[in-house]
Amino acid sequence: MAKKIQKYSGIGGQAVLEGIMMKNKEQYAVAVRKPDGEIEVEVEHYNGILHGSKLMDIPFVRGVFQFIDSLVLGMRCLNFSASFYEDEEAKETLADKAFNRIFKDKAEKIFSAVVMIVSLVIAIGIFMVLPYFITSLFEEYIRSASFMAIIEGALRILIFVGYVLLISLMKDIRRVYCYHGAEHKCINCIEKGAPLTVKEVMRCSKQHRRCGTSFLLFVMFVSVILFFFIRVEHPALRVLVRIALIPVIAGISYEIIRLAGKSNNILVRIISAPGMWLQRLTTREPDESMVEVAIAAIEAVFDWKAYIKETFGYEVDESWMKE
């Protein structure tokens, strides 16, 4: 009894190592398929760095903090999923011992924070700064600042798409992409009003407008527009501007992706199309066992039967769940 028009549910998720995280408001669940085949589910609360602050109600400002929260929570969930697949025979190095001795119980959290910060710095360097430096090599041949800005933007998008293509060649990443597809299928299933069964989920699309892939692509497009109009002469200031505008770009991109998840008008469909196309690379068709993991994560934090009754006006027949 599926509905064609999808309704916003508010739940979102992330694929992790052999599992999926699903978040509903401040509560999230991570479901992981363990090496023995069983599904482990952890349910926790994450309030965010500015929980209760009025800043989270301000458009274009809230997106910056939502982005930071997603990085922190994402790292936490990845660490949880990876813990089931750690090499038990791996020996603790001298650096590990020193790190644990210095930071004690907080060692794991601090290490995760360092990894996240280093990863963010590298990402900024590759996707924001590197395209500028490559483009600047052609300044003496191209006199038009506008054309240079367009070339830089196109190069930034190409580097991003190339990165997505490159990591998709890795076996472990391909499995993560399958779980990514299972995450989307489950959310699509609920938001179109179908019962959350493996059979119904497998029929749904593996692409979703509120996907993080689409958000990152919006970041690339928004940066092209902003850097086209905001210009400075000194090379060092150009680099600083590109870094300083990242929060602004993230804030704008968040509002776009938020609108895309709640609206279905023609304009939204047009601006969402590139991100949906890119998701053909970052999502793969999952198998039924992966869908079972996604369903376990959703059911731990979201009463989808109540949602369907309230949103679509009918109760789920228990006999459907046995099919």
GROMACS .gro file of C-alpha atoms in nm:
model
  323
    1MET     CA    1   0.000   0.000   0.000
    2ALA     CA    2   0.271   0.241  -0.102
    3LYS     CA    3   0.214   0.610  -0.165
    4LYS     CA    4   0.374   0.798  -0.450
    5ILE     CA    5   0.413   1.131  -0.270
    6GLN     CA    6   0.686   1.115  -0.009
    7LYS     CA    7   0.647   1.289   0.326
    8TYR     CA    8   0.934   1.423   0.533
    9SER     CA    9   1.005   1.199   0.834
   10GLY     CA   10   1.294   1.383   0.994
   11ILE     CA   11   1.513   1.076   1.026
   12GLY     CA   12   1.856   1.060   0.871
   13GLY     CA   13   2.145   0.822   0.869
   14GLN     CA   14   2.495   0.724   0.773
   15ALA     CA   15   2.657   0.407   0.651
   16VAL     CA   16   2.939   0.272   0.868
   17LEU     CA   17   3.161  -0.036   0.857
   18GLU     CA   18   2.922  -0.331   0.805
   19GLY     CA   19   2.636  -0.129   0.945
   20ILE     CA   20   2.420   0.179   0.956
   21MET     CA   21   2.350   0.466   1.192
   22MET     CA   22   2.001   0.612   1.204
   23LYS     CA   23   1.921   0.935   1.391
   24ASN     CA   24   1.584   1.065   1.506
   25LYS     CA   25   1.607   1.403   1.681
   26GLU     CA   26   1.859   1.363   1.968
   27GLN     CA   27   1.849   0.984   1.968
   28TYR     CA   28   2.053   0.765   1.738
   29ALA     CA   29   2.112   0.394   1.688
   30VAL     CA   30   2.403   0.213   1.528
   31ALA     CA   31   2.331  -0.135   1.395
   32VAL     CA   32   2.628  -0.349   1.293
   33ARG     CA   33   2.643  -0.696   1.140
   34LYS     CA   34   2.906  -0.865   1.355
   35PRO     CA   35   3.153  -1.124   1.219
   36ASP     CA   36   2.937  -1.402   1.368
   37GLY     CA   37   2.637  -1.281   1.164
   38GLU     CA   38   2.439  -1.135   1.454
   39ILE     CA   39   2.317  -0.773   1.450
   40GLU     CA   40   2.443  -0.555   1.736
   41VAL     CA   41   2.242  -0.239   1.805
   42GLU     CA   42   2.360   0.047   2.024
   43VAL     CA   43   2.116   0.327   2.113
   44GLU     CA   44   2.250   0.656   2.248
   45HIS     CA   45   2.167   1.026   2.272
   46TYR     CA   46   2.360   1.304   2.105
   47ASN     CA   47   2.243   1.655   2.184
   48GLY     CA   48   2.491   1.848   1.971
   49ILE     CA   49   2.743   2.115   2.058
   50LEU     CA   50   2.478   2.388   2.084
   51HIS     CA   51   2.186   2.191   2.221
   52GLY     CA   52   1.906   2.424   2.329
   53SER     CA   53   2.074   2.733   2.184
   54LYS     CA   54   1.865   2.976   1.980
   55LEU     CA   55   2.145   2.978   1.723
   56MET     CA   56   2.013   2.640   1.605
   57ASP     CA   57   1.693   2.814   1.494
   58ILE     CA   58   1.868   3.075   1.278
   59PRO     CA   59   1.878   2.986   0.905
   60PHE     CA   60   2.226   2.974   0.748
   61VAL     CA   61   2.385   2.975   1.096
   62ARG     CA   62   2.244   2.643   1.217
   63GLY     CA   63   2.388   2.461   0.916
   64VAL     CA   64   2.745   2.525   1.031
   65PHE     CA   65   2.685   2.359   1.367
   66GLN     CA   66   2.478   2.081   1.214
   67PHE     CA   67   2.774   2.003   0.990
   68ILE     CA   68   3.012   1.990   1.287
   69ASP     CA   69   2.767   1.769   1.478
   70SER     CA   70   2.743   1.531   1.183
   71LEU     CA   71   3.124   1.498   1.175
   72VAL     CA   72   3.148   1.429   1.548
   73LEU     CA   73   2.861   1.180   1.551
   74GLY     CA   74   2.982   1.016   1.232
   75MET     CA   75   3.328   0.956   1.380
   76ARG     CA   76   3.174   0.815   1.697
   77CYS     CA   77   2.961   0.570   1.499
   78LEU     CA   78   3.250   0.466   1.274
   79ASN     CA   79   3.462   0.388   1.579
   80PHE     CA   80   3.182   0.175   1.724
   81SER     CA   81   3.137  -0.025   1.404
   82ALA     CA   82   3.512  -0.067   1.356
   83SER     CA   83   3.550  -0.206   1.709
   84PHE     CA   84   3.390  -0.533   1.595
   85TYR     CA   85   3.650  -0.578   1.322
   86GLU     CA   86   3.970  -0.477   1.499
   87ASP     CA   87   4.267  -0.708   1.469
   88GLU     CA   88   4.296  -0.867   1.811
   89GLU     CA   89   4.652  -0.976   1.735
   90ALA     CA   90   4.768  -0.623   1.656
   91LYS     CA   91   5.032  -0.516   1.905
   92GLU     CA   92   5.014  -0.188   2.094
   93THR     CA   93   5.294   0.042   1.977
   94LEU     CA   94   5.506   0.267   2.198
   95ALA     CA   95   5.313   0.566   2.059
   96ASP     CA   96   4.984   0.401   2.159
   97LYS     CA   97   5.111   0.335   2.511
   98ALA     CA   98   5.237   0.692   2.549
   99PHE     CA   99   4.912   0.837   2.418
  100ASN     CA  100   4.705   0.621   2.656
  101ARG     CA  101   4.933   0.706   2.948
  102ILE     CA  102   4.897   1.081   2.889
  103PHE     CA  103   4.526   1.102   2.822
  104LYS     CA  104   4.408   0.788   3.010
  105ASP     CA  105   4.029   0.738   2.983
  106LYS     CA  106   3.996   1.023   2.734
  107ALA     CA  107   4.257   0.882   2.495
  108GLU     CA  108   4.005   0.737   2.248
  109LYS     CA  109   3.795   1.056   2.233
  110ILE     CA  110   4.101   1.277   2.189
  111PHE     CA  111   4.244   1.049   1.922
  112SER     CA  112   3.912   1.060   1.733
  113ALA     CA  113   3.905   1.439   1.759
  114VAL     CA  114   4.260   1.463   1.623
  115VAL     CA  115   4.177   1.230   1.334
  116MET     CA  116   3.863   1.433   1.253
  117ILE     CA  117   4.051   1.765   1.259
  118VAL     CA  118   4.337   1.632   1.044
  119SER     CA  119   4.087   1.483   0.797
  120LEU     CA  120   3.901   1.814   0.778
  121VAL     CA  121   4.222   2.008   0.718
  122ILE     CA  122   4.322   1.767   0.440
  123ALA     CA  123   3.975   1.794   0.282
  124ILE     CA  124   3.990   2.174   0.289
  125GLY     CA  125   4.335   2.163   0.134
  126ILE     CA  126   4.234   1.927  -0.147
  127PHE     CA  127   3.890   2.059  -0.235
  128MET     CA  128   3.914   2.430  -0.152
  129VAL     CA  129   4.277   2.541  -0.171
  130LEU     CA  130   4.432   2.305  -0.428
  131PRO     CA  131   4.196   2.408  -0.715
  132TYR     CA  132   4.295   2.771  -0.656
  133PHE     CA  133   4.668   2.696  -0.675
  134ILE     CA  134   4.628   2.486  -0.989
  135THR     CA  135   4.419   2.756  -1.156
  136SER     CA  136   4.666   3.030  -1.054
  137LEU     CA  137   4.928   2.863  -1.276
  138PHE     CA  138   4.733   2.992  -1.576
  139GLU     CA  139   4.696   3.354  -1.459
  140GLU     CA  140   4.954   3.487  -1.703
  141TYR     CA  141   4.769   3.323  -1.993
  142ILE     CA  142   4.410   3.403  -1.890
  143ARG     CA  143   4.338   3.767  -1.811
  144SER     CA  144   3.969   3.734  -1.733
  145ALA     CA  145   3.911   3.700  -1.356
  146SER     CA  146   3.559   3.573  -1.417
  147PHE     CA  147   3.681   3.298  -1.649
  148MET     CA  148   3.949   3.203  -1.395
  149ALA     CA  149   3.681   3.172  -1.125
  150ILE     CA  150   3.475   2.945  -1.350
  151ILE     CA  151   3.778   2.727  -1.427
  152GLU     CA  152   3.861   2.701  -1.057
  153GLY     CA  153   3.503   2.602  -0.974
  154ALA     CA  154   3.491   2.341  -1.251
  155LEU     CA  155   3.824   2.199  -1.134
  156ARG     CA  156   3.696   2.180  -0.775
  157ILE     CA  157   3.393   1.979  -0.884
  158LEU     CA  158   3.606   1.751  -1.103
  159ILE     CA  159   3.846   1.680  -0.816
  160PHE     CA  160   3.552   1.595  -0.590
  161VAL     CA  161   3.387   1.363  -0.842
  162GLY     CA  162   3.726   1.207  -0.919
  163TYR     CA  163   3.780   1.142  -0.549
  164VAL     CA  164   3.440   0.973  -0.522
  165LEU     CA  165   3.522   0.757  -0.824
  166LEU     CA  166   3.866   0.665  -0.690
  167ILE     CA  167   3.754   0.548  -0.346
  168SER     CA  168   3.466   0.354  -0.504
  169LEU     CA  169   3.731   0.115  -0.640
  170MET     CA  170   3.811  -0.001  -0.286
  171LYS     CA  171   3.637  -0.323  -0.180
  172ASP     CA  172   3.552  -0.203   0.172
  173ILE     CA  173   3.413   0.124   0.040
  174ARG     CA  174   3.192  -0.061  -0.208
  175ARG     CA  175   3.036  -0.247   0.086
  176VAL     CA  176   2.986   0.081   0.271
  177TYR     CA  177   2.814   0.214  -0.043
  178CYS     CA  178   2.582  -0.088  -0.033
  179TYR     CA  179   2.487  -0.005   0.326
  180HIS     CA  180   2.445   0.355   0.213
  181GLY     CA  181   2.193   0.231  -0.041
  182ALA     CA  182   2.013   0.029   0.229
  183GLU     CA  183   1.992   0.341   0.446
  184HIS     CA  184   1.829   0.540   0.166
  185LYS     CA  185   1.594   0.259   0.070
  186CYS     CA  186   1.462   0.232   0.426
  187ILE     CA  187   1.402   0.606   0.460
  188ASN     CA  188   1.235   0.618   0.118
  189CYS     CA  189   1.016   0.324   0.215
  190ILE     CA  190   0.890   0.499   0.528
  191GLU     CA  191   0.849   0.838   0.361
  192LYS     CA  192   0.632   0.698   0.085
  193GLY     CA  193   0.408   0.526   0.340
  194ALA     CA  194   0.503   0.162   0.282
  195PRO     CA  195   0.549  -0.091   0.564
  196LEU     CA  196   0.911  -0.131   0.666
  197THR     CA  197   0.968  -0.487   0.552
  198VAL     CA  198   1.265  -0.627   0.362
  199LYS     CA  199   1.043  -0.692   0.062
  200GLU     CA  200   0.908  -0.335   0.048
  201VAL     CA  201   1.246  -0.175   0.119
  202MET     CA  202   1.415  -0.364  -0.164
  203ARG     CA  203   1.162  -0.211  -0.407
  204CYS     CA  204   1.254   0.146  -0.310
  205SER     CA  205   1.510   0.383  -0.460
  206LYS     CA  206   1.867   0.385  -0.327
  207GLN     CA  207   1.885   0.762  -0.380
  208HIS     CA  208   1.755   1.033  -0.148
  209ARG     CA  209   1.759   1.412  -0.171
  210ARG     CA  210   1.879   1.467   0.187
  211CYS     CA  211   2.192   1.259   0.129
  212GLY     CA  212   2.530   1.383   0.250
  213THR     CA  213   2.666   1.327  -0.101
  214SER     CA  214   2.419   1.584  -0.233
  215PHE     CA  215   2.513   1.820   0.050
  216LEU     CA  216   2.883   1.802  -0.043
  217LEU     CA  217   2.803   1.863  -0.409
  218PHE     CA  218   2.596   2.167  -0.308
  219VAL     CA  219   2.902   2.285  -0.113
  220MET     CA  220   3.104   2.268  -0.436
  221PHE     CA  221   2.842   2.455  -0.640
  222VAL     CA  222   2.783   2.724  -0.375
  223SER     CA  223   3.159   2.779  -0.346
  224VAL     CA  224   3.177   2.839  -0.721
  225ILE     CA  225   2.913   3.112  -0.697
  226LEU     CA  226   3.059   3.281  -0.389
  227PHE     CA  227   3.418   3.278  -0.515
  228PHE     CA  228   3.296   3.418  -0.848
  229PHE     CA  229   3.157   3.731  -0.680
  230ILE     CA  230   3.386   3.767  -0.378
  231ARG     CA  231   3.734   3.851  -0.500
  232VAL     CA  232   4.055   3.991  -0.352
  233GLU     CA  233   4.381   4.076  -0.524
  234HIS     CA  234   4.651   3.942  -0.296
  235PRO     CA  235   4.717   3.565  -0.341
  236ALA     CA  236   4.746   3.500   0.035
  237LEU     CA  237   4.415   3.675   0.097
  238ARG     CA  238   4.252   3.465  -0.175
  239VAL     CA  239   4.348   3.149   0.015
  240LEU     CA  240   4.226   3.298   0.343
  241VAL     CA  241   3.896   3.398   0.185
  242ARG     CA  242   3.839   3.045   0.059
  243ILE     CA  243   3.896   2.906   0.406
  244ALA     CA  244   3.702   3.179   0.588
  245LEU     CA  245   3.397   3.133   0.367
  246ILE     CA  246   3.365   2.761   0.439
  247PRO     CA  247   3.117   2.816   0.728
  248VAL     CA  248   2.909   3.043   0.503
  249ILE     CA  249   2.914   2.784   0.224
  250ALA     CA  250   2.815   2.507   0.468
  251GLY     CA  251   2.531   2.719   0.606
  252ILE     CA  252   2.387   2.793   0.263
  253SER     CA  253   2.427   2.432   0.147
  254TYR     CA  254   2.249   2.304   0.458
  255GLU     CA  255   1.946   2.521   0.391
  256ILE     CA  256   1.932   2.397   0.031
  257ILE     CA  257   1.949   2.031   0.133
  258ARG     CA  258   1.693   2.094   0.407
  259LEU     CA  259   1.454   2.247   0.154
  260ALA     CA  260   1.516   1.959  -0.087
  261GLY     CA  261   1.407   1.711   0.178
  262LYS     CA  262   1.079   1.886   0.248
  263SER     CA  263   0.965   2.005  -0.095
  264ASN     CA  264   0.889   1.839  -0.426
  265ASN     CA  265   0.836   2.136  -0.658
  266ILE     CA  266   1.001   2.153  -0.998
  267LEU     CA  267   1.276   2.395  -0.890
  268VAL     CA  268   1.379   2.168  -0.603
  269ARG     CA  269   1.385   1.868  -0.834
  270ILE     CA  270   1.611   2.056  -1.078
  271ILE     CA  271   1.865   2.169  -0.818
  272SER     CA  272   1.861   1.825  -0.658
  273ALA     CA  273   1.926   1.641  -0.985
  274PRO     CA  274   2.311   1.664  -0.987
  275GLY     CA  275   2.330   1.527  -0.634
  276MET     CA  276   2.093   1.244  -0.721
  277TRP     CA  277   2.310   1.161  -1.022
  278LEU     CA  278   2.624   1.158  -0.809
  279GLN     CA  279   2.456   0.918  -0.568
  280ARG     CA  280   2.470   0.660  -0.846
  281LEU     CA  281   2.838   0.642  -0.751
  282THR     CA  282   2.808   0.659  -0.371
  283THR     CA  283   2.521   0.412  -0.333
  284ARG     CA  284   2.495   0.052  -0.448
  285GLU     CA  285   2.215  -0.202  -0.439
  286PRO     CA  286   2.225  -0.375  -0.099
  287ASP     CA  287   2.139  -0.737  -0.030
  288GLU     CA  288   1.860  -0.837   0.206
  289SER     CA  289   2.096  -0.890   0.500
  290MET     CA  290   2.209  -0.527   0.473
  291VAL     CA  291   1.849  -0.409   0.463
  292GLU     CA  292   1.784  -0.606   0.782
  293VAL     CA  293   2.061  -0.409   0.952
  294ALA     CA  294   1.910  -0.079   0.834
  295ILE     CA  295   1.564  -0.180   0.958
  296ALA     CA  296   1.710  -0.273   1.298
  297ALA     CA  297   1.871   0.073   1.325
  298ILE     CA  298   1.549   0.254   1.234
  299GLU     CA  299   1.323   0.053   1.462
  300ALA     CA  300   1.552   0.124   1.757
  301VAL     CA  301   1.485   0.500   1.741
  302PHE     CA  302   1.176   0.555   1.525
  303ASP     CA  303   0.817   0.431   1.556
  304TRP     CA  304   0.752   0.403   1.183
  305LYS     CA  305   0.409   0.242   1.230
  306ALA     CA  306   0.287   0.543   1.429
  307TYR     CA  307   0.441   0.774   1.170
  308ILE     CA  308   0.256   0.601   0.884
  309LYS     CA  309  -0.071   0.613   1.076
  310GLU     CA  310  -0.032   0.984   1.155
  311THR     CA  311   0.105   1.090   0.816
  312PHE     CA  312  -0.070   0.860   0.570
  313GLY     CA  313  -0.383   0.776   0.767
  314TYR     CA  314  -0.375   0.397   0.784
  315GLU     CA  315  -0.253   0.131   1.022
  316VAL     CA  316   0.001  -0.129   0.920
  317ASP     CA  317  -0.152  -0.474   0.903
  318GLU     CA  318   0.063  -0.711   1.106
  319SER     CA  319   0.010  -0.982   0.843
  320TRP     CA  320   0.218  -0.772   0.600
  321MET     CA  321   0.515  -0.805   0.835
  322LYS     CA  322   0.508  -1.183   0.800
  323GLU     CA  323   0.526  -1.186   0.422
   0.00000   0.00000   0.00000
